[in-house]
PDB file of C-alpha atoms and ligand atoms in Angstrom:
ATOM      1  CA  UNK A  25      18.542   2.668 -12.283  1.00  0.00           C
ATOM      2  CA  UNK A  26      20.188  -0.415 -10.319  1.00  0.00           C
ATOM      3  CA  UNK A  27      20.679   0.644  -6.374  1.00  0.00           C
ATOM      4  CA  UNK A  28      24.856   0.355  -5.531  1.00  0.00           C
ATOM      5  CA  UNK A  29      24.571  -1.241  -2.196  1.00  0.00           C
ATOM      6  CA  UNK A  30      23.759  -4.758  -0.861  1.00  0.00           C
ATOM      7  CA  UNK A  31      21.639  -3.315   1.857  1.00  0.00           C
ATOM      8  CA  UNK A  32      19.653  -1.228   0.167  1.00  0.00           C
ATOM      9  CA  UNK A  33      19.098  -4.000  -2.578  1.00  0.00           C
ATOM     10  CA  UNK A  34      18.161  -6.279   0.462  1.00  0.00           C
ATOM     11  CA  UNK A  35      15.037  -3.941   1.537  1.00  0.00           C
ATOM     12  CA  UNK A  36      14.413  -3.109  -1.621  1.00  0.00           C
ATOM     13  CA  UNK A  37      13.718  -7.208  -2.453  1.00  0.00           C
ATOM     14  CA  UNK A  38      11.965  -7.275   0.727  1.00  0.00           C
ATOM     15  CA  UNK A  39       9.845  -4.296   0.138  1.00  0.00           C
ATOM     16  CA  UNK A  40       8.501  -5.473  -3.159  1.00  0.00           C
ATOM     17  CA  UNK A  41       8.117  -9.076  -1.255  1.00  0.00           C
ATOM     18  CA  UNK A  42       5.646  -7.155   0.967  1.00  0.00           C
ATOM     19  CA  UNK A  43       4.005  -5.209  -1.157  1.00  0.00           C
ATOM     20  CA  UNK A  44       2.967  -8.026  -3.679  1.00  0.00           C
ATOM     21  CA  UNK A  45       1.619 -10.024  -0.788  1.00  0.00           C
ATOM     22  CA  UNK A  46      -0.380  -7.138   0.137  1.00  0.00           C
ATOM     23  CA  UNK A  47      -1.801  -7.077  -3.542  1.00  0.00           C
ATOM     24  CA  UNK A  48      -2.934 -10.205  -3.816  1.00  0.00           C
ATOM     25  CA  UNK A  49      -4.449 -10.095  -0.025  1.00  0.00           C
ATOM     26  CA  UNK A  50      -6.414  -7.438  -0.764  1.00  0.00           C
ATOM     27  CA  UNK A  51      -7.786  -8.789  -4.156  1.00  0.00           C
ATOM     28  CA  UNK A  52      -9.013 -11.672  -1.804  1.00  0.00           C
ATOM     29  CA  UNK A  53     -10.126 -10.268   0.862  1.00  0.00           C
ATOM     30  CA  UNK A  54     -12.122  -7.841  -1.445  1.00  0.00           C
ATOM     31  CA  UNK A  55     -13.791 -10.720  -2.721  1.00  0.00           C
ATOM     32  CA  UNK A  56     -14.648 -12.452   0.472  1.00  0.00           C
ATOM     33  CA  UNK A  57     -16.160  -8.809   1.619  1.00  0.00           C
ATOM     34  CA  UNK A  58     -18.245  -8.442  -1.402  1.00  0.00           C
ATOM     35  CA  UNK A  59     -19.967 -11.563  -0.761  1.00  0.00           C
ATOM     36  CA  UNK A  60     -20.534 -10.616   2.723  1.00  0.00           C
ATOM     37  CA  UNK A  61     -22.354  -7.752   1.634  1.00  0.00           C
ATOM     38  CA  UNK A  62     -19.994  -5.133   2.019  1.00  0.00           C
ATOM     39  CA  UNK A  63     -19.691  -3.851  -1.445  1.00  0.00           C
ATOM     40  CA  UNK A  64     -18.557  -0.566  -0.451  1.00  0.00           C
ATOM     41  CA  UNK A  65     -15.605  -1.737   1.689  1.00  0.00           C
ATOM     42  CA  UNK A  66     -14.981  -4.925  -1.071  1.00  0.00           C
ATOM     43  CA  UNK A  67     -14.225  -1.829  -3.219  1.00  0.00           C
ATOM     44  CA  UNK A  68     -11.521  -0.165  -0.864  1.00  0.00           C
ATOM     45  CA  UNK A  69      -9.747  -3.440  -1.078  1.00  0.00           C
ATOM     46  CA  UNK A  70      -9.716  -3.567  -4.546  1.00  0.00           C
ATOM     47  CA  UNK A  71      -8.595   0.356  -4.616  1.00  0.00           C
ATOM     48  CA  UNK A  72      -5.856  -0.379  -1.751  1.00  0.00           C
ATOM     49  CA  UNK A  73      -4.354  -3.552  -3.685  1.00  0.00           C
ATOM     50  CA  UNK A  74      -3.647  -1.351  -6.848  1.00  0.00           C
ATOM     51  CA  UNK A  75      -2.221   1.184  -4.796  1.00  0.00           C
ATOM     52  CA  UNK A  76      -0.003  -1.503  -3.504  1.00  0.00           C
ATOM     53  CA  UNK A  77       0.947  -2.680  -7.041  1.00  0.00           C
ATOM     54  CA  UNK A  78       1.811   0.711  -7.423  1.00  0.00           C
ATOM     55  CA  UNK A  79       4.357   0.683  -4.529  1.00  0.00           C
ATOM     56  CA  UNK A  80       5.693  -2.789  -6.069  1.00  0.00           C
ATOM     57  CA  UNK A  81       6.328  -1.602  -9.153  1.00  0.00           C
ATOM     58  CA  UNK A  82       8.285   1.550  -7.673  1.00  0.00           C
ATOM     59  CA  UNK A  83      10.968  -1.001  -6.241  1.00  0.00           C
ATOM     60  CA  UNK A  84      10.908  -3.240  -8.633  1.00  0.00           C
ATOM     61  CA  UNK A  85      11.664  -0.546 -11.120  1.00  0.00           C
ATOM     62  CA  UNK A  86      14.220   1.025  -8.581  1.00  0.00           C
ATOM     63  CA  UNK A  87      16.290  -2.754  -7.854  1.00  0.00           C
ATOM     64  CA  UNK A  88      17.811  -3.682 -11.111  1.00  0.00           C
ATOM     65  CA  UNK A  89      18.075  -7.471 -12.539  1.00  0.00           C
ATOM     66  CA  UNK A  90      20.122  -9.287 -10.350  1.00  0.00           C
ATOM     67  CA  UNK A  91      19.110 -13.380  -9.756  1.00  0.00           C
ATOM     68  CA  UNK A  92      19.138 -14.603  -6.422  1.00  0.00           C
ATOM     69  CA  UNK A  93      17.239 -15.602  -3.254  1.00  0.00           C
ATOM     70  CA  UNK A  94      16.070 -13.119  -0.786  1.00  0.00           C
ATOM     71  CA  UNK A  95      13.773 -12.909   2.597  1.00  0.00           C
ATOM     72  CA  UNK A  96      10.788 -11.608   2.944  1.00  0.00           C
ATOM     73  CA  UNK A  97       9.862  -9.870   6.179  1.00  0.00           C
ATOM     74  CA  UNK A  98       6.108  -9.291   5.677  1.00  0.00           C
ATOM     75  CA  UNK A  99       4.965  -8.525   9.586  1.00  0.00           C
ATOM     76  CA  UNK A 100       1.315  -9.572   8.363  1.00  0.00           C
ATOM     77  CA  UNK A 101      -1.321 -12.366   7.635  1.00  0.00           C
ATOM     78  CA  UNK A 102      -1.371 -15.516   5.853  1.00  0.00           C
ATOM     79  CA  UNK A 103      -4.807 -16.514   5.173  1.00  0.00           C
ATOM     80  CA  UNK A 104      -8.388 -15.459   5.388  1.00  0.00           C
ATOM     81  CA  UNK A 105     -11.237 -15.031   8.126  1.00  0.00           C
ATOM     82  CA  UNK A 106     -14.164 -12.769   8.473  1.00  0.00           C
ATOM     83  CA  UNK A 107     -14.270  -9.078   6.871  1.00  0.00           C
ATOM     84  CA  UNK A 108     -13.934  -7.178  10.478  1.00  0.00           C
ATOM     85  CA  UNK A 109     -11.009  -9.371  11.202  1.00  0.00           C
ATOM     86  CA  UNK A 110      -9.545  -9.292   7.927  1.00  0.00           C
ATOM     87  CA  UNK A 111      -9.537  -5.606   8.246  1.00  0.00           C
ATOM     88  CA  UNK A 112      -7.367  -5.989  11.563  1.00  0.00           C
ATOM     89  CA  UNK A 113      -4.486  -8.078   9.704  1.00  0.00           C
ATOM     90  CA  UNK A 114      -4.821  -5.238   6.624  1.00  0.00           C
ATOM     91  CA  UNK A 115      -4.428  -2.833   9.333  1.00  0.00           C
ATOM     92  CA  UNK A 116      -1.619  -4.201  11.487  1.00  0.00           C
ATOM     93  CA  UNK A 117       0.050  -4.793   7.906  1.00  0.00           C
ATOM     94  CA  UNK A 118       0.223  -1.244   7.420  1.00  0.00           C
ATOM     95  CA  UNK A 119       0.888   0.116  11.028  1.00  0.00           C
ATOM     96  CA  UNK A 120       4.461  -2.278  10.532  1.00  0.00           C
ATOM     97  CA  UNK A 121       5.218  -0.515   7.007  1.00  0.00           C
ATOM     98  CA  UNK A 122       4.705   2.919   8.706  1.00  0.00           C
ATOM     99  CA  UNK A 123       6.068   2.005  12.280  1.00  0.00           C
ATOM    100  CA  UNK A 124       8.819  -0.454  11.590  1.00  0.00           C
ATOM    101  CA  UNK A 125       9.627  -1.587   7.654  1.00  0.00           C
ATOM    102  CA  UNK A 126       9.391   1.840   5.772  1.00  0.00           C
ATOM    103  CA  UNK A 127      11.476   3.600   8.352  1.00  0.00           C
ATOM    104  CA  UNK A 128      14.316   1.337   8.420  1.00  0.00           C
ATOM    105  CA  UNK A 129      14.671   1.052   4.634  1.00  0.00           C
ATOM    106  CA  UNK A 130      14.097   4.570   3.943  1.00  0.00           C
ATOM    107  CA  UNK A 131      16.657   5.867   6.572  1.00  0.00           C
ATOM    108  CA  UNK A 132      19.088   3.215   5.183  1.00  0.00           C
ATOM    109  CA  UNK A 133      18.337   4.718   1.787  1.00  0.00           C
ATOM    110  CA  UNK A 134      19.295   8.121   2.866  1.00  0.00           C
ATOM    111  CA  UNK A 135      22.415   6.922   4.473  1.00  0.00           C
ATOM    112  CA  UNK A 136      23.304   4.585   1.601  1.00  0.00           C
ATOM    113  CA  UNK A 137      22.876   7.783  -0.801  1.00  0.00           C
ATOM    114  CA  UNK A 138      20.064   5.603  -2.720  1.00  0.00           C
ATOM    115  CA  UNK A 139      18.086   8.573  -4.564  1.00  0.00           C
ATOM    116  CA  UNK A 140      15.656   6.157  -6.198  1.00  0.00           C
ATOM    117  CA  UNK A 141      15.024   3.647  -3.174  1.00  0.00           C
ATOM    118  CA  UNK A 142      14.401   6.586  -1.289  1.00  0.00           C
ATOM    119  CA  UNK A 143      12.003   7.927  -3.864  1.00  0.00           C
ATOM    120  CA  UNK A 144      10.373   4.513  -3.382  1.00  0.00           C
ATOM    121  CA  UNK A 145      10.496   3.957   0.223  1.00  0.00           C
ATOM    122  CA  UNK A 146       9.357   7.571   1.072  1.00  0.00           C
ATOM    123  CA  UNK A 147       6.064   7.029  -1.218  1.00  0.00           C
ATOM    124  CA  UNK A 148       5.057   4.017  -0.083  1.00  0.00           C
ATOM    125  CA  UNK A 149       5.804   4.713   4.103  1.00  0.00           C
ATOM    126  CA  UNK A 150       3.501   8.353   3.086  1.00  0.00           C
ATOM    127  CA  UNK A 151       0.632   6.201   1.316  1.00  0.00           C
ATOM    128  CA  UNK A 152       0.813   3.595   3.879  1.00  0.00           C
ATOM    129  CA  UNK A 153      -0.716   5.926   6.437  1.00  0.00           C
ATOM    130  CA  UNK A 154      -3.580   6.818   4.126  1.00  0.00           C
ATOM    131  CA  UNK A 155      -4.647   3.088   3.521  1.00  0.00           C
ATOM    132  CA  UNK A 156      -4.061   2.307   7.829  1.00  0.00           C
ATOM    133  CA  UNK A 157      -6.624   5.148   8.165  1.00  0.00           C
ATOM    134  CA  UNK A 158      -9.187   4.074   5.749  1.00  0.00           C
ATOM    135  CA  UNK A 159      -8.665   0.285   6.896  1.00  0.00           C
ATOM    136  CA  UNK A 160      -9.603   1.801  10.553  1.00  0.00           C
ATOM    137  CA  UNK A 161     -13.029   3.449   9.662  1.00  0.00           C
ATOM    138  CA  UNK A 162     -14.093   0.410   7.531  1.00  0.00           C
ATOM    139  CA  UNK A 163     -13.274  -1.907  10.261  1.00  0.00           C
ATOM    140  CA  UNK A 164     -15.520   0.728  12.599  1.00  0.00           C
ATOM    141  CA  UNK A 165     -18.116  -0.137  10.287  1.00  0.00           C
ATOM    142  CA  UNK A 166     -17.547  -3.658   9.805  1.00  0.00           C
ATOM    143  CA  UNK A 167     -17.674  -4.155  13.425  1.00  0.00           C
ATOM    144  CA  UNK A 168     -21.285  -2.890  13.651  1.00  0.00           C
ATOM    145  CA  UNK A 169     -22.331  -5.283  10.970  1.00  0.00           C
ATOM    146  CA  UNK A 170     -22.217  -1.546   8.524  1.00  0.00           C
ATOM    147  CA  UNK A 171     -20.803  -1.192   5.336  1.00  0.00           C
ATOM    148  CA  UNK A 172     -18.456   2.333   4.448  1.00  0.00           C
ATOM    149  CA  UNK A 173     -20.607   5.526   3.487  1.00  0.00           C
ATOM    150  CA  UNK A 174     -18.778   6.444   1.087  1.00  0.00           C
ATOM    151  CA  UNK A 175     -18.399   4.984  -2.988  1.00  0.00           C
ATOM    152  CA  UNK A 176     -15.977   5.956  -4.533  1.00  0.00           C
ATOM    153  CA  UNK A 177     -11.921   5.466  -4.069  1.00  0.00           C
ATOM    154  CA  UNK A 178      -8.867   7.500  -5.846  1.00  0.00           C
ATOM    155  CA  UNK A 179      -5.483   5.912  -5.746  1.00  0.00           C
ATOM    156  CA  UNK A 180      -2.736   8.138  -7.427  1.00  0.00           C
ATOM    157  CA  UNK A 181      -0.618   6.305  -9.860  1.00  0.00           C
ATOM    158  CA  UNK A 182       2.628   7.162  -9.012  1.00  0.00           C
ATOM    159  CA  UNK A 183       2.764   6.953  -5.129  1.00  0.00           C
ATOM    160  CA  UNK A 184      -0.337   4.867  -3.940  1.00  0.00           C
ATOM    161  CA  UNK A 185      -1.740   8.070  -2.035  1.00  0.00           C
ATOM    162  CA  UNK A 186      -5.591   6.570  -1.342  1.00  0.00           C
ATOM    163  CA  UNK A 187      -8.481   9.098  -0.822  1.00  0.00           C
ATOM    164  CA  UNK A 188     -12.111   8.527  -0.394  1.00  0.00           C
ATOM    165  CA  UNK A 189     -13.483  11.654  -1.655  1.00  0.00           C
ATOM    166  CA  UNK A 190     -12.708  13.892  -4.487  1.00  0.00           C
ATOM    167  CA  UNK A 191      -9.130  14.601  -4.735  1.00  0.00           C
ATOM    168  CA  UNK A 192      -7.277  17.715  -4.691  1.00  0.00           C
ATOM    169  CA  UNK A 193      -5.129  19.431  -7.410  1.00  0.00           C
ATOM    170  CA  UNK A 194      -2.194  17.911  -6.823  1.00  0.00           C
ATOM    171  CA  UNK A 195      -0.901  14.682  -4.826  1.00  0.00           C
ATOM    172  CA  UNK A 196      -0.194  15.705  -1.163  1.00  0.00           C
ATOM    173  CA  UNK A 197       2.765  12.857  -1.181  1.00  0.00           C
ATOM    174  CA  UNK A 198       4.414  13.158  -4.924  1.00  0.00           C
ATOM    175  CA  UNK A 199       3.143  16.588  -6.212  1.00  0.00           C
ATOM    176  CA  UNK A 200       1.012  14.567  -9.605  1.00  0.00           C
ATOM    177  CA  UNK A 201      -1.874  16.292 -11.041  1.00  0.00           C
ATOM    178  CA  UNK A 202      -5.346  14.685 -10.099  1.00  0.00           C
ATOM    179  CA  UNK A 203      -5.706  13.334 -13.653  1.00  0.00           C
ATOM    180  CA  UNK A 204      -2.952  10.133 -12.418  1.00  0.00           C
ATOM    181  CA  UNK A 205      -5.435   9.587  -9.933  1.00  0.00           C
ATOM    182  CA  UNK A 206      -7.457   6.106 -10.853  1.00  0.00           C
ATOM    183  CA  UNK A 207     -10.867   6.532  -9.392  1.00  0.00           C
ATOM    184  CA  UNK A 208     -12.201   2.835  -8.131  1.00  0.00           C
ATOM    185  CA  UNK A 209     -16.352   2.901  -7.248  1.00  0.00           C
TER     186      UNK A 209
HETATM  187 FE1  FE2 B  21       2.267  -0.419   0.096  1.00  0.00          FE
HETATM  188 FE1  FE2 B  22      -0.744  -0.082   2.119  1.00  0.00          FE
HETATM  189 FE1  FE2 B  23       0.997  10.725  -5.635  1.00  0.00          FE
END
């Protein structure tokens, strides 16, 4: 369902700006850590960029077909360095979705009366905080020359939610049953 106000539209654009940038940074910088020899946290990336296609796909489904221009306000990093630093830009990525970006467009999606934006905005801003923490403890590890401990990665389909061990009944953020959870190892 097309969103009724400009503003809303606006972040919405913006938000699925952000969020496809994020994809296809991840994808890379999965690569770059898997020949670095971190396989395990090259595999976190690759689990964190589908859960950010997920969160694309939300607004893109949310913002109708309309052509025209519109800004991007991505608050994160063009380009590619080392793992342990990539892992900062992933990080401070996420820390502005959950501190500045997600906040604003989900409060204007309450105020605007935008049910589906806020559906939108609400799962990624959640999710968000589960990828900022797992970005944190790999960087930990990158730091020290380490790879993560852990294998295996389950995104949920429908909100993004990111967990490294096995998942629970249902989605803490959206309420799915652990069968829409994609398991990445
Ligand atoms: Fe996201
Ligand atoms: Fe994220
Ligand atoms: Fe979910």
């Amino acid at each position: 369902m097309a969103v009724k106000n400009d503003m809303t539209l606006e972040f919405l654009h913006s938000a699925y700006g952000g969020e496809s940038m994020a994809h296809m940074r991840y994808l890379w910088w999965g690569d770059v850590a898997r020949k670095e020899g971190f396989p395990k946290i090259a595999n976190l990336f690759k689990a964190v960029a589908y859960a950010e296609q997920v969160h694309a796909t939300n607004h893109f489904r949310e913002m109708g077909a309309v052509v025209k221009d519109s800004a991007v306000f991505a608050g994160a990093v063009f380009g590619t360095a080392k793992t342990a630093e990539n892992l900062q830009g992933a990080l401070d990525g996420e820390l502005h979705e959950i501190h500045q970006m997600y906040p604003v467009y989900l409060n204007a999606a309450q105020f605007q009366g935008e049910k589906g934006a806020e559906r939108s905005c609400h799962f990624a801003l959640e999710a968000e905080k589960t990828h900022a923490t797992l970005f944190k403890g790999a960087q930990d590890a990158a730091k020290e020359g380490k790879d993560v401990e852990y294998s295996d990665v389950f995104v949920c389909e429908i909100c993004g939610h990111t967990v490294n061990d096995k998942t629970e009944d249902f989605c803490p953020i959206c309420g799915a049953k652990k069968e829409k959870y994609h398991k990445f190892s």
